Amino acid sequence: GAGVSQSPSNKVTEKGKDVELRCDPISGHTALYWYRQSLGQGLEFLIYFQGNSAPDKSGLPSDRFSAERTGGSVSTLTIQRTQQEDSAVYLCASSLAGGSSYNEQFFGPGTRLTVL
Amino acid sequence: AQSVAQPEDQVNVAEGNPLTVKCTYSVSGNPYLFWYVQYPNRGLQFLLKYITGDNLVKGSYGFEAEFNKSQTSFHLKKPSALVSDSALYFCAVRGDSSYKLSFGSGTRLLVRP
């Protein structure tokens, strides 16, 4: 079946603009994660959705970042008033279940965001 | 708190030689350990995981990893490296009561012909 898809694959924006990044998880996966991968850095956890539960937003770096997941499927990560330090690859992942399960996460190809 | 250390930024091996990519971890409770590989301009691909049971875990593309509880390590290995194995490798851990994965900083593997 189809894997995790993300769009756009690349986004170039000007400082101060808002951007929306989209993630389509694998069908049937109830858990969805967003990560940020900056140049030369590992993966930084941003936010976690599990079913209809309240999301864990503890990794969001500032209040300019927000995310939602509609209908338990597609997710959108929104960055308002982008800054140059927001430039990174944003990765989305999904898994069969979150919580304390041991299911591996499946990653999308990422969206490379460049803020000029 | 949970964390992963990958002490080598880069590992260089000749094709056909065995390879090892090191990973040590710190976690509360029982660890769930994962290895992922990332090719240029691609997302992460799952290689293998340790949950419980046999300490030697076999995964995709001929890779395997050995869980060592006393040394809190989960090194990735392959008996005979291929040039196509050249990529960025990430080790990750989570505790058995947590959903958050903590990733290491990654190790770049370069296999020369």
JSON list of N, CA, C and O in Angstrom, two decimals, chain B residues 69-107:
[
{"chain": "B", "resi": 69, "resn": "LYS", "atom": "N", "xyz": [22.23, -5.43, 27.25]},
{"chain": "B", "resi": 69, "resn": "LYS", "atom": "CA", "xyz": [21.60, -4.70, 28.36]},
{"chain": "B", "resi": 69, "resn": "LYS", "atom": "C", "xyz": [22.64, -4.14, 29.33]},
{"chain": "B", "resi": 69, "resn": "LYS", "atom": "O", "xyz": [22.52, -3.01, 29.80]},
{"chain": "B", "resi": 70, "resn": "SER", "atom": "N", "xyz": [23.67, -4.93, 29.62]},
{"chain": "B", "resi": 70, "resn": "SER", "atom": "CA", "xyz": [24.65, -4.49, 30.61]},
{"chain": "B", "resi": 70, "resn": "SER", "atom": "C", "xyz": [25.46, -3.29, 30.11]},
{"chain": "B", "resi": 70, "resn": "SER", "atom": "O", "xyz": [25.85, -2.43, 30.90]},
{"chain": "B", "resi": 71, "resn": "GLN", "atom": "N", "xyz": [25.67, -3.23, 28.81]},
{"chain": "B", "resi": 71, "resn": "GLN", "atom": "CA", "xyz": [26.41, -2.11, 28.23]},
{"chain": "B", "resi": 71, "resn": "GLN", "atom": "C", "xyz": [25.47, -1.04, 27.66]},
{"chain": "B", "resi": 71, "resn": "GLN", "atom": "O", "xyz": [25.96, -0.05, 27.10]},
{"chain": "B", "resi": 72, "resn": "THR", "atom": "N", "xyz": [24.19, -1.23, 27.79]},
{"chain": "B", "resi": 72, "resn": "THR", "atom": "CA", "xyz": [23.15, -0.34, 27.23]},
{"chain": "B", "resi": 72, "resn": "THR", "atom": "C", "xyz": [23.52, 0.05, 25.80]},
{"chain": "B", "resi": 72, "resn": "THR", "atom": "O", "xyz": [23.56, 1.25, 25.45]},
{"chain": "B", "resi": 73, "resn": "SER", "atom": "N", "xyz": [23.79, -0.96, 25.00]},
{"chain": "B", "resi": 73, "resn": "SER", "atom": "CA", "xyz": [24.18, -0.70, 23.62]},
{"chain": "B", "resi": 73, "resn": "SER", "atom": "C", "xyz": [23.28, -1.47, 22.66]},
{"chain": "B", "resi": 73, "resn": "SER", "atom": "O", "xyz": [22.65, -2.47, 23.02]},
{"chain": "B", "resi": 74, "resn": "PHE", "atom": "N", "xyz": [23.24, -0.97, 21.45]},
{"chain": "B", "resi": 74, "resn": "PHE", "atom": "CA", "xyz": [22.44, -1.59, 20.39]},
{"chain": "B", "resi": 74, "resn": "PHE", "atom": "C", "xyz": [23.15, -1.29, 19.07]},
{"chain": "B", "resi": 74, "resn": "PHE", "atom": "O", "xyz": [22.68, -0.53, 18.24]},
{"chain": "B", "resi": 75, "resn": "HIS", "atom": "N", "xyz": [24.30, -1.92, 18.87]},
{"chain": "B", "resi": 75, "resn": "HIS", "atom": "CA", "xyz": [25.13, -1.64, 17.70]},
{"chain": "B", "resi": 75, "resn": "HIS", "atom": "C", "xyz": [24.56, -2.31, 16.45]},
{"chain": "B", "resi": 75, "resn": "HIS", "atom": "O", "xyz": [24.14, -3.47, 16.49]},
{"chain": "B", "resi": 76, "resn": "LEU", "atom": "N", "xyz": [24.62, -1.59, 15.37]},
{"chain": "B", "resi": 76, "resn": "LEU", "atom": "CA", "xyz": [24.16, -2.08, 14.07]},
{"chain": "B", "resi": 76, "resn": "LEU", "atom": "C", "xyz": [25.33, -2.75, 13.35]},
{"chain": "B", "resi": 76, "resn": "LEU", "atom": "O", "xyz": [26.44, -2.18, 13.33]},
{"chain": "B", "resi": 77, "resn": "LYS", "atom": "N", "xyz": [25.07, -3.89, 12.73]},
{"chain": "B", "resi": 77, "resn": "LYS", "atom": "CA", "xyz": [26.15, -4.63, 12.08]},
{"chain": "B", "resi": 77, "resn": "LYS", "atom": "C", "xyz": [25.69, -5.20, 10.75]},
{"chain": "B", "resi": 77, "resn": "LYS", "atom": "O", "xyz": [24.50, -5.41, 10.52]},
{"chain": "B", "resi": 78, "resn": "LYS", "atom": "N", "xyz": [26.69, -5.45, 9.91]},
{"chain": "B", "resi": 78, "resn": "LYS", "atom": "CA", "xyz": [26.45, -6.16, 8.67]},
{"chain": "B", "resi": 78, "resn": "LYS", "atom": "C", "xyz": [27.72, -6.91, 8.31]},
{"chain": "B", "resi": 78, "resn": "LYS", "atom": "O", "xyz": [28.80, -6.32, 8.36]},
{"chain": "B", "resi": 79, "resn": "PRO", "atom": "N", "xyz": [27.63, -8.19, 7.97]},
{"chain": "B", "resi": 79, "resn": "PRO", "atom": "CA", "xyz": [28.84, -8.99, 7.74]},
{"chain": "B", "resi": 79, "resn": "PRO", "atom": "C", "xyz": [29.66, -8.53, 6.54]},
{"chain": "B", "resi": 79, "resn": "PRO", "atom": "O", "xyz": [30.88, -8.63, 6.55]},
{"chain": "B", "resi": 80, "resn": "SER", "atom": "N", "xyz": [28.99, -8.02, 5.50]},
{"chain": "B", "resi": 80, "resn": "SER", "atom": "CA", "xyz": [29.70, -7.65, 4.28]},
{"chain": "B", "resi": 80, "resn": "SER", "atom": "C", "xyz": [29.05, -6.40, 3.70]},
{"chain": "B", "resi": 80, "resn": "SER", "atom": "O", "xyz": [27.92, -6.44, 3.22]},
{"chain": "B", "resi": 81, "resn": "ALA", "atom": "N", "xyz": [29.76, -5.27, 3.77]},
{"chain": "B", "resi": 81, "resn": "ALA", "atom": "CA", "xyz": [29.19, -3.99, 3.37]},
{"chain": "B", "resi": 81, "resn": "ALA", "atom": "C", "xyz": [29.12, -3.86, 1.84]},
{"chain": "B", "resi": 81, "resn": "ALA", "atom": "O", "xyz": [29.98, -4.39, 1.11]},
{"chain": "B", "resi": 82, "resn": "LEU", "atom": "N", "xyz": [28.09, -3.14, 1.40]},
{"chain": "B", "resi": 82, "resn": "LEU", "atom": "CA", "xyz": [27.93, -2.81, -0.01]},
{"chain": "B", "resi": 82, "resn": "LEU", "atom": "C", "xyz": [28.05, -1.30, -0.19]},
{"chain": "B", "resi": 82, "resn": "LEU", "atom": "O", "xyz": [27.70, -0.53, 0.72]},
{"chain": "B", "resi": 83, "resn": "VAL", "atom": "N", "xyz": [28.51, -0.88, -1.36]},
{"chain": "B", "resi": 83, "resn": "VAL", "atom": "CA", "xyz": [28.59, 0.56, -1.64]},
{"chain": "B", "resi": 83, "resn": "VAL", "atom": "C", "xyz": [27.22, 1.20, -1.47]},
{"chain": "B", "resi": 83, "resn": "VAL", "atom": "O", "xyz": [27.09, 2.34, -0.97]},
{"chain": "B", "resi": 84, "resn": "SER", "atom": "N", "xyz": [26.18, 0.48, -1.83]},
{"chain": "B", "resi": 84, "resn": "SER", "atom": "CA", "xyz": [24.82, 1.01, -1.73]},
{"chain": "B", "resi": 84, "resn": "SER", "atom": "C", "xyz": [24.33, 1.16, -0.28]},
{"chain": "B", "resi": 84, "resn": "SER", "atom": "O", "xyz": [23.27, 1.74, -0.05]},
{"chain": "B", "resi": 85, "resn": "ASP", "atom": "N", "xyz": [25.10, 0.66, 0.68]},
{"chain": "B", "resi": 85, "resn": "ASP", "atom": "CA", "xyz": [24.76, 0.86, 2.08]},
{"chain": "B", "resi": 85, "resn": "ASP", "atom": "C", "xyz": [25.13, 2.27, 2.57]},
{"chain": "B", "resi": 85, "resn": "ASP", "atom": "O", "xyz": [24.76, 2.67, 3.67]},
{"chain": "B", "resi": 86, "resn": "SER", "atom": "N", "xyz": [25.88, 2.99, 1.77]},
{"chain": "B", "resi": 86, "resn": "SER", "atom": "CA", "xyz": [26.29, 4.34, 2.15]},
{"chain": "B", "resi": 86, "resn": "SER", "atom": "C", "xyz": [25.07, 5.21, 2.36]},
{"chain": "B", "resi": 86, "resn": "SER", "atom": "O", "xyz": [24.25, 5.40, 1.45]},
{"chain": "B", "resi": 87, "resn": "ALA", "atom": "N", "xyz": [24.92, 5.74, 3.56]},
{"chain": "B", "resi": 87, "resn": "ALA", "atom": "CA", "xyz": [23.73, 6.51, 3.93]},
{"chain": "B", "resi": 87, "resn": "ALA", "atom": "C", "xyz": [23.94, 7.03, 5.35]},
{"chain": "B", "resi": 87, "resn": "ALA", "atom": "O", "xyz": [24.97, 6.81, 5.97]},
{"chain": "B", "resi": 88, "resn": "LEU", "atom": "N", "xyz": [22.91, 7.68, 5.86]},
{"chain": "B", "resi": 88, "resn": "LEU", "atom": "CA", "xyz": [22.90, 8.19, 7.23]},
{"chain": "B", "resi": 88, "resn": "LEU", "atom": "C", "xyz": [22.06, 7.25, 8.09]},
{"chain": "B", "resi": 88, "resn": "LEU", "atom": "O", "xyz": [20.91, 6.95, 7.72]},
{"chain": "B", "resi": 89, "resn": "TYR", "atom": "N", "xyz": [22.61, 6.81, 9.20]},
{"chain": "B", "resi": 89, "resn": "TYR", "atom": "CA", "xyz": [21.94, 5.84, 10.04]},
{"chain": "B", "resi": 89, "resn": "TYR", "atom": "C", "xyz": [21.60, 6.44, 11.40]},
{"chain": "B", "resi": 89, "resn": "TYR", "atom": "O", "xyz": [22.44, 7.08, 12.04]},
{"chain": "B", "resi": 90, "resn": "PHE", "atom": "N", "xyz": [20.36, 6.22, 11.80]},
{"chain": "B", "resi": 90, "resn": "PHE", "atom": "CA", "xyz": [19.88, 6.75, 13.08]},
{"chain": "B", "resi": 90, "resn": "PHE", "atom": "C", "xyz": [19.46, 5.61, 14.00]},
{"chain": "B", "resi": 90, "resn": "PHE", "atom": "O", "xyz": [18.70, 4.74, 13.60]},
{"chain": "B", "resi": 91, "resn": "CYS", "atom": "N", "xyz": [19.91, 5.70, 15.23]},
{"chain": "B", "resi": 91, "resn": "CYS", "atom": "CA", "xyz": [19.45, 4.82, 16.29]},
{"chain": "B", "resi": 91, "resn": "CYS", "atom": "C", "xyz": [18.40, 5.58, 17.10]},
{"chain": "B", "resi": 91, "resn": "CYS", "atom": "O", "xyz": [18.51, 6.81, 17.27]},
{"chain": "B", "resi": 92, "resn": "ALA", "atom": "N", "xyz": [17.38, 4.88, 17.59]},
{"chain": "B", "resi": 92, "resn": "ALA", "atom": "CA", "xyz": [16.33, 5.54, 18.36]},
{"chain": "B", "resi": 92, "resn": "ALA", "atom": "C", "xyz": [15.88, 4.64, 19.50]},
{"chain": "B", "resi": 92, "resn": "ALA", "atom": "O", "xyz": [15.95, 3.41, 19.40]},
{"chain": "B", "resi": 93, "resn": "VAL", "atom": "N", "xyz": [15.41, 5.25, 20.57]},
{"chain": "B", "resi": 93, "resn": "VAL", "atom": "CA", "xyz": [14.97, 4.50, 21.74]},
{"chain": "B", "resi": 93, "resn": "VAL", "atom": "C", "xyz": [13.71, 5.12, 22.32]},
{"chain": "B", "resi": 93, "resn": "VAL", "atom": "O", "xyz": [13.47, 6.33, 22.20]},
{"chain": "B", "resi": 94, "resn": "ARG", "atom": "N", "xyz": [12.88, 4.28, 22.90]},
{"chain": "B", "resi": 94, "resn": "ARG", "atom": "CA", "xyz": [11.81, 4.76, 23.75]},
{"chain": "B", "resi": 94, "resn": "ARG", "atom": "C", "xyz": [11.61, 3.76, 24.87]},
{"chain": "B", "resi": 94, "resn": "ARG", "atom": "O", "xyz": [11.90, 2.58, 24.72]},
{"chain": "B", "resi": 95, "resn": "GLY", "atom": "N", "xyz": [11.14, 4.25, 26.02]},
{"chain": "B", "resi": 95, "resn": "GLY", "atom": "CA", "xyz": [10.85, 3.37, 27.12]},
{"chain": "B", "resi": 95, "resn": "GLY", "atom": "C", "xyz": [9.52, 2.67, 26.87]},
{"chain": "B", "resi": 95, "resn": "GLY", "atom": "O", "xyz": [8.72, 3.10, 26.04]},
{"chain": "B", "resi": 96, "resn": "ASP", "atom": "N", "xyz": [9.30, 1.58, 27.60]},
{"chain": "B", "resi": 96, "resn": "ASP", "atom": "CA", "xyz": [8.10, 0.78, 27.34]},
{"chain": "B", "resi": 96, "resn": "ASP", "atom": "C", "xyz": [6.82, 1.47, 27.83]},
{"chain": "B", "resi": 96, "resn": "ASP", "atom": "O", "xyz": [5.73, 0.96, 27.60]},
{"chain": "B", "resi": 97, "resn": "SER", "atom": "N", "xyz": [6.95, 2.61, 28.49]},
{"chain": "B", "resi": 97, "resn": "SER", "atom": "CA", "xyz": [5.75, 3.33, 28.91]},
{"chain": "B", "resi": 97, "resn": "SER", "atom": "C", "xyz": [5.66, 4.69, 28.23]},
{"chain": "B", "resi": 97, "resn": "SER", "atom": "O", "xyz": [4.88, 5.55, 28.63]},
{"chain": "B", "resi": 98, "resn": "SER", "atom": "N", "xyz": [6.45, 4.88, 27.19]},
{"chain": "B", "resi": 98, "resn": "SER", "atom": "CA", "xyz": [6.48, 6.17, 26.49]},
{"chain": "B", "resi": 98, "resn": "SER", "atom": "C", "xyz": [6.19, 5.97, 25.02]},
{"chain": "B", "resi": 98, "resn": "SER", "atom": "O", "xyz": [6.45, 4.92, 24.46]},
{"chain": "B", "resi": 99, "resn": "TYR", "atom": "N", "xyz": [5.63, 7.00, 24.39]},
{"chain": "B", "resi": 99, "resn": "TYR", "atom": "CA", "xyz": [5.41, 6.92, 22.95]},
{"chain": "B", "resi": 99, "resn": "TYR", "atom": "C", "xyz": [6.44, 7.75, 22.17]},
{"chain": "B", "resi": 99, "resn": "TYR", "atom": "O", "xyz": [6.48, 7.71, 20.97]},
{"chain": "B", "resi": 100, "resn": "LYS", "atom": "N", "xyz": [7.24, 8.52, 22.89]},
{"chain": "B", "resi": 100, "resn": "LYS", "atom": "CA", "xyz": [8.18, 9.40, 22.21]},
{"chain": "B", "resi": 100, "resn": "LYS", "atom": "C", "xyz": [9.46, 8.65, 21.87]},
{"chain": "B", "resi": 100, "resn": "LYS", "atom": "O", "xyz": [10.06, 8.01, 22.73]},
{"chain": "B", "resi": 101, "resn": "LEU", "atom": "N", "xyz": [9.88, 8.76, 20.63]},
{"chain": "B", "resi": 101, "resn": "LEU", "atom": "CA", "xyz": [11.15, 8.23, 20.21]},
{"chain": "B", "resi": 101, "resn": "LEU", "atom": "C", "xyz": [12.22, 9.31, 20.37]},
{"chain": "B", "resi": 101, "resn": "LEU", "atom": "O", "xyz": [12.01, 10.45, 19.97]},
{"chain": "B", "resi": 102, "resn": "SER", "atom": "N", "xyz": [13.33, 8.91, 20.95]},
{"chain": "B", "resi": 102, "resn": "SER", "atom": "CA", "xyz": [14.49, 9.80, 20.99]},
{"chain": "B", "resi": 102, "resn": "SER", "atom": "C", "xyz": [15.52, 9.28, 20.02]},
{"chain": "B", "resi": 102, "resn": "SER", "atom": "O", "xyz": [15.89, 8.10, 20.08]},
{"chain": "B", "resi": 103, "resn": "PHE", "atom": "N", "xyz": [16.00, 10.16, 19.15]},
{"chain": "B", "resi": 103, "resn": "PHE", "atom": "CA", "xyz": [16.94, 9.76, 18.12]},
{"chain": "B", "resi": 103, "resn": "PHE", "atom": "C", "xyz": [18.34, 10.21, 18.47]},
{"chain": "B", "resi": 103, "resn": "PHE", "atom": "O", "xyz": [18.56, 11.26, 19.08]},
{"chain": "B", "resi": 104, "resn": "GLY", "atom": "N", "xyz": [19.30, 9.43, 18.01]},
{"chain": "B", "resi": 104, "resn": "GLY", "atom": "CA", "xyz": [20.68, 9.86, 18.05]},
{"chain": "B", "resi": 104, "resn": "GLY", "atom": "C", "xyz": [20.93, 10.89, 16.97]},
{"chain": "B", "resi": 104, "resn": "GLY", "atom": "O", "xyz": [20.05, 11.19, 16.15]},
{"chain": "B", "resi": 105, "resn": "SER", "atom": "N", "xyz": [22.14, 11.42, 16.95]},
{"chain": "B", "resi": 105, "resn": "SER", "atom": "CA", "xyz": [22.48, 12.47, 16.01]},
{"chain": "B", "resi": 105, "resn": "SER", "atom": "C", "xyz": [22.80, 11.94, 14.62]},
{"chain": "B", "resi": 105, "resn": "SER", "atom": "O", "xyz": [22.98, 12.72, 13.68]},
{"chain": "B", "resi": 106, "resn": "GLY", "atom": "N", "xyz": [22.85, 10.63, 14.49]},
{"chain": "B", "resi": 106, "resn": "GLY", "atom": "CA", "xyz": [23.09, 10.03, 13.19]},
{"chain": "B", "resi": 106, "resn": "GLY", "atom": "C", "xyz": [24.56, 9.73, 12.94]},
{"chain": "B", "resi": 106, "resn": "GLY", "atom": "O", "xyz": [25.46, 10.44, 13.42]},
{"chain": "B", "resi": 107, "resn": "THR", "atom": "N", "xyz": [24.82, 8.67, 12.20]},
{"chain": "B", "resi": 107, "resn": "THR", "atom": "CA", "xyz": [26.16, 8.28, 11.78]},
{"chain": "B", "resi": 107, "resn": "THR", "atom": "C", "xyz": [26.15, 8.09, 10.28]},
{"chain": "B", "resi": 107, "resn": "THR", "atom": "O", "xyz": [25.33, 7.35, 9.75]}
]
